[in-house]
């Protein structure tokens, strides 16, 4: 059977069909109808769903179910999006609304968890039983694989690795707490620090550091020190086999990973460190992971 995945973001709704081999065989996207209400979101999803089925010639009966990734907290059993601030969803019964529109069973998942699941099935975490995915973007998202399965949290709330406090009373986080890991390890931190030196993005800082700019090198060194402490803490808590780093900053490749591995090795409690690798499931990981939720 085929499976259908949606990755609903605040800018676009991306969607696609996953085949029996976990491959994305067709995809499309539509603009997220910002500020137009839940019905408009459901209508946009139904439109892209039908467009993909029409284009591929897939029969509706061939679709086993629909997985939906959203940037926020979900209750999959109740089919509720608890809070997805970027989408304007608060206790929204998205699963039942989509089931009525698509005539398919619908399952909700947090987008970072969907990306983690994709990474585990087709990407850099394949073959592991205990592993972690950390996505470094504007903020930090991530997910956890325990005993070969996506860990959805002991109470179903998922995991929020970006909001582990790395520095008590430190930099102010968007969540309202001071000192969260994402205020130290996200791309936003590099961009903020770089602004004082005329560098407007994390990419600018990394490029300047690669060129040997002393200010950029100092900012990058401080960033690696914080990032290494964060990853070493995760390692000491979980003893994972592998950690995959995704998001824009991971594009720095070995320029990031080599000093990061060295820093984590220095701070890790254990004799040996787990592998730290770049995520490889790509930009469609959210769609694929959403589809993979359907068993
Ligand atoms: Zn926070």
Tab-separated table of C-alpha atoms and ligand atoms in Angstrom:
chain	number	residue	atom	x	y	z
A	1	UNK	CA	0.000	0.000	0.000
A	2	UNK	CA	1.003	3.598	-0.569
A	3	UNK	CA	1.059	6.206	2.195
A	4	UNK	CA	0.483	9.923	1.976
A	5	UNK	CA	2.412	12.511	3.977
A	6	UNK	CA	1.799	16.186	4.671
A	7	UNK	CA	4.403	18.543	6.123
A	8	UNK	CA	2.447	21.630	7.146
A	9	UNK	CA	4.617	24.672	7.781
A	10	UNK	CA	3.860	28.333	8.334
A	11	UNK	CA	4.875	29.155	4.728
A	12	UNK	CA	3.994	26.066	2.672
A	13	UNK	CA	2.044	22.854	2.875
A	14	UNK	CA	4.253	20.173	1.301
A	15	UNK	CA	2.829	16.757	0.506
A	16	UNK	CA	3.704	13.535	-1.226
A	17	UNK	CA	3.159	9.819	-1.720
A	18	UNK	CA	5.492	7.242	-0.127
A	19	UNK	CA	5.759	3.798	-1.686
A	20	UNK	CA	6.316	0.402	-0.043
A	21	UNK	CA	10.099	0.991	-0.098
A	22	UNK	CA	9.784	4.286	1.830
A	23	UNK	CA	10.537	6.289	-1.298
A	24	UNK	CA	8.852	9.585	-2.062
A	25	UNK	CA	7.394	8.950	-5.522
A	26	UNK	CA	5.509	12.224	-6.026
A	27	UNK	CA	5.353	15.552	-4.237
A	28	UNK	CA	3.817	18.980	-4.513
A	29	UNK	CA	3.175	21.998	-2.324
A	30	UNK	CA	0.748	24.859	-1.868
A	31	UNK	CA	1.023	28.116	0.028
A	32	UNK	CA	-0.128	27.934	3.656
A	33	UNK	CA	-3.321	30.046	3.841
A	34	UNK	CA	-2.093	32.190	6.700
A	35	UNK	CA	-4.797	33.869	8.762
A	36	UNK	CA	-7.652	32.282	6.801
A	37	UNK	CA	-8.671	29.759	9.434
A	38	UNK	CA	-8.647	25.994	9.821
A	39	UNK	CA	-11.190	25.313	7.065
A	40	UNK	CA	-8.936	27.023	4.511
A	41	UNK	CA	-5.991	24.859	5.652
A	42	UNK	CA	-8.073	21.690	5.291
A	43	UNK	CA	-9.265	22.819	1.835
A	44	UNK	CA	-5.662	23.530	0.751
A	45	UNK	CA	-4.598	20.071	1.956
A	46	UNK	CA	-7.492	18.430	0.072
A	47	UNK	CA	-6.529	20.335	-3.070
A	48	UNK	CA	-2.880	19.233	-3.043
A	49	UNK	CA	-3.894	15.664	-2.102
A	50	UNK	CA	-6.180	15.406	-5.121
A	51	UNK	CA	-3.640	17.082	-7.421
A	52	UNK	CA	-0.988	14.504	-6.503
A	53	UNK	CA	-3.389	11.583	-6.915
A	54	UNK	CA	-4.513	12.923	-10.301
A	55	UNK	CA	-0.965	13.465	-11.507
A	56	UNK	CA	0.319	10.049	-10.463
A	57	UNK	CA	-2.843	8.146	-11.361
A	58	UNK	CA	-2.804	6.565	-7.892
A	59	UNK	CA	-6.203	5.134	-6.962
A	60	UNK	CA	-7.605	6.454	-3.665
A	61	UNK	CA	-7.965	2.824	-2.542
A	62	UNK	CA	-4.190	2.375	-2.882
A	63	UNK	CA	-3.549	4.950	-0.119
A	64	UNK	CA	-3.416	3.209	3.282
A	65	UNK	CA	-3.567	6.426	5.276
A	66	UNK	CA	-2.383	9.974	5.697
A	67	UNK	CA	0.285	11.201	8.107
A	68	UNK	CA	0.448	14.904	8.952
A	69	UNK	CA	3.521	16.625	10.391
A	70	UNK	CA	2.983	19.965	12.142
A	71	UNK	CA	5.408	22.343	13.873
A	72	UNK	CA	3.976	22.026	17.352
A	73	UNK	CA	2.636	19.711	20.019
A	74	UNK	CA	0.088	17.063	19.082
A	75	UNK	CA	-2.058	14.435	20.764
A	76	UNK	CA	-2.126	11.661	18.144
A	77	UNK	CA	-4.674	9.526	20.037
A	78	UNK	CA	-7.181	12.391	20.209
A	79	UNK	CA	-6.224	13.667	16.735
A	80	UNK	CA	-5.581	17.124	18.165
A	81	UNK	CA	-2.970	19.738	17.400
A	82	UNK	CA	-2.501	21.081	20.921
A	83	UNK	CA	-0.412	24.137	19.984
A	84	UNK	CA	1.185	25.086	16.679
A	85	UNK	CA	1.752	28.825	17.038
A	86	UNK	CA	3.049	29.311	13.484
A	87	UNK	CA	-0.119	27.760	12.064
A	88	UNK	CA	-2.572	29.382	14.466
A	89	UNK	CA	-3.751	25.961	15.691
A	90	UNK	CA	-4.749	25.576	19.347
A	91	UNK	CA	-6.568	22.400	20.374
A	92	UNK	CA	-7.543	21.979	16.736
A	93	UNK	CA	-9.143	18.604	15.811
A	94	UNK	CA	-7.109	18.492	12.603
A	95	UNK	CA	-7.201	14.692	12.184
A	96	UNK	CA	-11.001	14.426	12.105
A	97	UNK	CA	-11.311	17.491	9.841
A	98	UNK	CA	-8.860	15.990	7.342
A	99	UNK	CA	-10.444	12.540	7.604
A	100	UNK	CA	-13.779	14.083	6.596
A	101	UNK	CA	-12.152	15.870	3.642
A	102	UNK	CA	-9.868	13.068	2.395
A	103	UNK	CA	-11.885	9.985	3.413
A	104	UNK	CA	-8.729	8.376	4.815
A	105	UNK	CA	-7.453	7.637	8.324
A	106	UNK	CA	-5.237	10.532	9.445
A	107	UNK	CA	-2.456	10.462	12.033
A	108	UNK	CA	-0.695	13.557	13.433
A	109	UNK	CA	2.975	13.852	14.341
A	110	UNK	CA	5.313	16.646	15.421
A	111	UNK	CA	7.459	17.741	12.434
A	112	UNK	CA	10.791	17.186	14.211
A	113	UNK	CA	9.665	13.672	15.157
A	114	UNK	CA	8.657	13.050	11.517
A	115	UNK	CA	12.111	14.149	10.342
A	116	UNK	CA	13.707	11.873	12.954
A	117	UNK	CA	11.635	8.918	11.771
A	118	UNK	CA	12.653	9.565	8.144
A	119	UNK	CA	16.292	9.833	9.194
A	120	UNK	CA	15.988	6.494	10.982
A	121	UNK	CA	14.308	4.651	8.100
A	122	UNK	CA	16.122	6.062	5.082
A	123	UNK	CA	18.853	8.434	6.309
A	124	UNK	CA	21.862	8.802	8.559
A	125	UNK	CA	20.315	7.005	11.563
A	126	UNK	CA	19.387	3.874	9.610
A	127	UNK	CA	20.267	0.676	11.429
A	128	UNK	CA	20.531	2.242	14.889
A	129	UNK	CA	18.455	1.245	17.935
A	130	UNK	CA	19.190	4.298	20.080
A	131	UNK	CA	19.916	7.562	18.302
A	132	UNK	CA	19.138	11.248	18.290
A	133	UNK	CA	18.397	13.745	15.559
A	134	UNK	CA	19.169	17.428	16.230
A	135	UNK	CA	18.072	20.011	13.670
A	136	UNK	CA	19.882	23.341	13.897
A	137	UNK	CA	17.869	26.137	12.324
A	138	UNK	CA	16.316	29.362	13.562
A	139	UNK	CA	15.606	27.304	16.666
A	140	UNK	CA	16.483	23.718	17.536
A	141	UNK	CA	14.270	20.717	16.951
A	142	UNK	CA	14.976	17.081	17.338
A	143	UNK	CA	13.747	13.631	18.054
A	144	UNK	CA	14.799	10.452	19.703
A	145	UNK	CA	14.913	6.824	18.562
A	146	UNK	CA	14.780	4.366	21.473
A	147	UNK	CA	14.855	0.592	20.961
A	148	UNK	CA	14.465	1.121	17.233
A	149	UNK	CA	11.304	3.196	17.556
A	150	UNK	CA	10.451	6.867	17.584
A	151	UNK	CA	10.132	7.957	21.220
A	152	UNK	CA	7.031	10.105	21.515
A	153	UNK	CA	7.625	11.127	25.135
A	154	UNK	CA	6.536	9.293	28.251
A	155	UNK	CA	3.273	11.259	28.324
A	156	UNK	CA	2.966	11.761	24.573
A	157	UNK	CA	4.381	15.274	24.502
A	158	UNK	CA	7.399	14.308	22.405
A	159	UNK	CA	10.796	15.781	23.188
A	160	UNK	CA	12.005	19.399	23.134
A	161	UNK	CA	15.781	19.132	23.077
A	162	UNK	CA	16.129	22.800	22.107
A	163	UNK	CA	14.703	23.846	25.459
A	164	UNK	CA	17.050	21.970	27.739
A	165	UNK	CA	18.678	24.704	29.813
A	166	UNK	CA	22.343	24.938	28.886
A	167	UNK	CA	23.171	28.054	30.926
A	168	UNK	CA	21.079	28.881	33.970
A	169	UNK	CA	19.923	32.495	33.736
A	170	UNK	CA	21.546	32.829	30.300
A	171	UNK	CA	20.285	34.194	27.001
A	172	UNK	CA	16.537	34.747	26.756
A	173	UNK	CA	14.638	32.117	24.749
A	174	UNK	CA	11.434	32.548	22.697
A	175	UNK	CA	9.789	30.028	25.063
A	176	UNK	CA	10.131	32.532	27.923
A	177	UNK	CA	12.894	30.739	29.822
A	178	UNK	CA	16.467	31.999	30.021
A	179	UNK	CA	19.415	29.893	28.933
A	180	UNK	CA	17.809	27.278	26.647
A	181	UNK	CA	20.144	25.325	24.383
A	182	UNK	CA	18.656	26.885	21.269
A	183	UNK	CA	19.754	30.354	22.351
A	184	UNK	CA	23.360	29.035	22.282
A	185	UNK	CA	23.414	26.361	19.570
A	186	UNK	CA	20.946	27.553	16.895
A	187	UNK	CA	21.821	29.394	13.703
A	188	UNK	CA	20.189	32.443	15.285
A	189	UNK	CA	22.964	32.593	17.914
A	190	UNK	CA	25.654	32.784	15.232
A	191	UNK	CA	23.663	35.407	13.331
A	192	UNK	CA	23.114	37.524	16.472
A	193	UNK	CA	26.768	37.334	17.516
A	194	UNK	CA	27.912	37.999	13.963
A	195	UNK	CA	25.761	41.136	13.641
A	196	UNK	CA	28.210	43.087	15.828
A	197	UNK	CA	30.899	42.380	13.203
A	198	UNK	CA	28.795	43.095	10.114
A	199	UNK	CA	27.902	39.462	9.479
A	200	UNK	CA	24.155	39.053	9.116
A	201	UNK	CA	23.645	35.279	9.112
A	202	UNK	CA	25.084	32.044	10.474
A	203	UNK	CA	26.234	31.271	6.943
A	204	UNK	CA	28.139	34.597	6.801
A	205	UNK	CA	29.915	33.810	10.088
A	206	UNK	CA	30.834	30.288	8.968
A	207	UNK	CA	32.068	31.469	5.568
A	208	UNK	CA	34.148	34.239	7.176
A	209	UNK	CA	35.580	31.742	9.677
A	210	UNK	CA	36.505	29.435	6.804
A	211	UNK	CA	38.355	32.374	5.215
A	212	UNK	CA	40.276	32.888	8.456
A	213	UNK	CA	38.554	36.082	9.638
A	214	UNK	CA	39.729	36.303	13.302
A	215	UNK	CA	36.423	37.724	14.638
A	216	UNK	CA	34.428	35.005	12.878
A	217	UNK	CA	36.845	32.320	14.073
A	218	UNK	CA	36.435	33.498	17.665
A	219	UNK	CA	32.620	33.477	17.365
A	220	UNK	CA	32.715	30.029	15.792
A	221	UNK	CA	35.063	28.690	18.484
A	222	UNK	CA	32.697	29.928	21.213
A	223	UNK	CA	29.766	28.386	19.329
A	224	UNK	CA	31.510	24.991	19.077
A	225	UNK	CA	32.298	25.150	22.812
A	226	UNK	CA	28.583	25.623	23.642
A	227	UNK	CA	27.381	23.166	21.000
A	228	UNK	CA	29.872	20.564	22.222
A	229	UNK	CA	28.672	20.946	25.826
A	230	UNK	CA	25.110	20.464	24.630
A	231	UNK	CA	25.846	17.333	22.581
A	232	UNK	CA	28.070	15.893	25.337
A	233	UNK	CA	25.192	16.319	27.824
A	234	UNK	CA	22.874	14.448	25.459
A	235	UNK	CA	25.483	11.701	25.072
A	236	UNK	CA	25.919	11.421	28.848
A	237	UNK	CA	22.152	11.113	29.327
A	238	UNK	CA	21.358	8.642	26.545
A	239	UNK	CA	24.558	6.896	25.464
A	240	UNK	CA	23.216	6.869	21.877
A	241	UNK	CA	24.876	4.941	19.060
A	242	UNK	CA	24.734	7.908	16.710
A	243	UNK	CA	23.684	11.557	16.617
A	244	UNK	CA	22.640	13.155	13.321
A	245	UNK	CA	22.901	16.922	12.926
A	246	UNK	CA	20.509	18.486	10.413
A	247	UNK	CA	19.415	21.972	9.381
A	248	UNK	CA	21.233	24.773	7.593
A	249	UNK	CA	24.269	24.897	9.894
A	250	UNK	CA	25.022	21.216	9.169
A	251	UNK	CA	25.798	22.327	5.602
A	252	UNK	CA	29.183	23.445	6.984
A	253	UNK	CA	30.120	19.734	6.931
A	254	UNK	CA	33.510	18.801	8.345
A	255	UNK	CA	34.287	22.445	9.188
A	256	UNK	CA	31.575	22.063	11.859
A	257	UNK	CA	31.749	18.350	12.617
A	258	UNK	CA	35.509	17.930	13.113
A	259	UNK	CA	35.858	20.496	15.946
A	260	UNK	CA	32.452	19.472	17.326
A	261	UNK	CA	33.497	15.803	17.547
A	262	UNK	CA	36.744	16.806	19.268
A	263	UNK	CA	34.897	19.007	21.771
A	264	UNK	CA	32.291	16.315	22.541
A	265	UNK	CA	35.043	13.701	22.936
A	266	UNK	CA	36.728	15.943	25.513
A	267	UNK	CA	33.498	16.481	27.501
A	268	UNK	CA	31.855	13.060	27.099
A	269	UNK	CA	31.875	10.925	30.257
A	270	UNK	CA	32.319	7.648	28.396
A	271	UNK	CA	35.554	6.182	27.099
A	272	UNK	CA	34.370	6.448	23.526
A	273	UNK	CA	31.991	8.878	21.839
A	274	UNK	CA	29.076	7.948	19.613
A	275	UNK	CA	29.212	8.814	15.925
A	276	UNK	CA	28.221	12.395	15.095
A	277	UNK	CA	27.120	12.673	11.463
A	278	UNK	CA	25.259	15.010	9.113
A	279	UNK	CA	21.595	14.138	8.542
A	280	UNK	CA	20.976	12.779	5.054
A	281	UNK	CA	17.209	12.349	4.576
A	282	UNK	CA	17.054	15.792	2.933
A	283	UNK	CA	14.460	18.531	2.663
A	284	UNK	CA	11.604	16.065	2.145
A	285	UNK	CA	12.229	14.308	5.479
A	286	UNK	CA	9.090	15.903	6.972
A	287	UNK	CA	6.799	14.567	4.222
A	288	UNK	CA	8.447	11.133	4.239
A	289	UNK	CA	8.409	10.863	8.035
A	290	UNK	CA	4.747	11.902	8.136
A	291	UNK	CA	3.919	9.141	5.651
A	292	UNK	CA	5.985	6.633	7.630
A	293	UNK	CA	3.790	7.217	10.704
A	294	UNK	CA	1.126	5.220	8.863
A	295	UNK	CA	1.921	1.565	9.559
B	1	LIG	ZN1	13.434	27.722	25.380
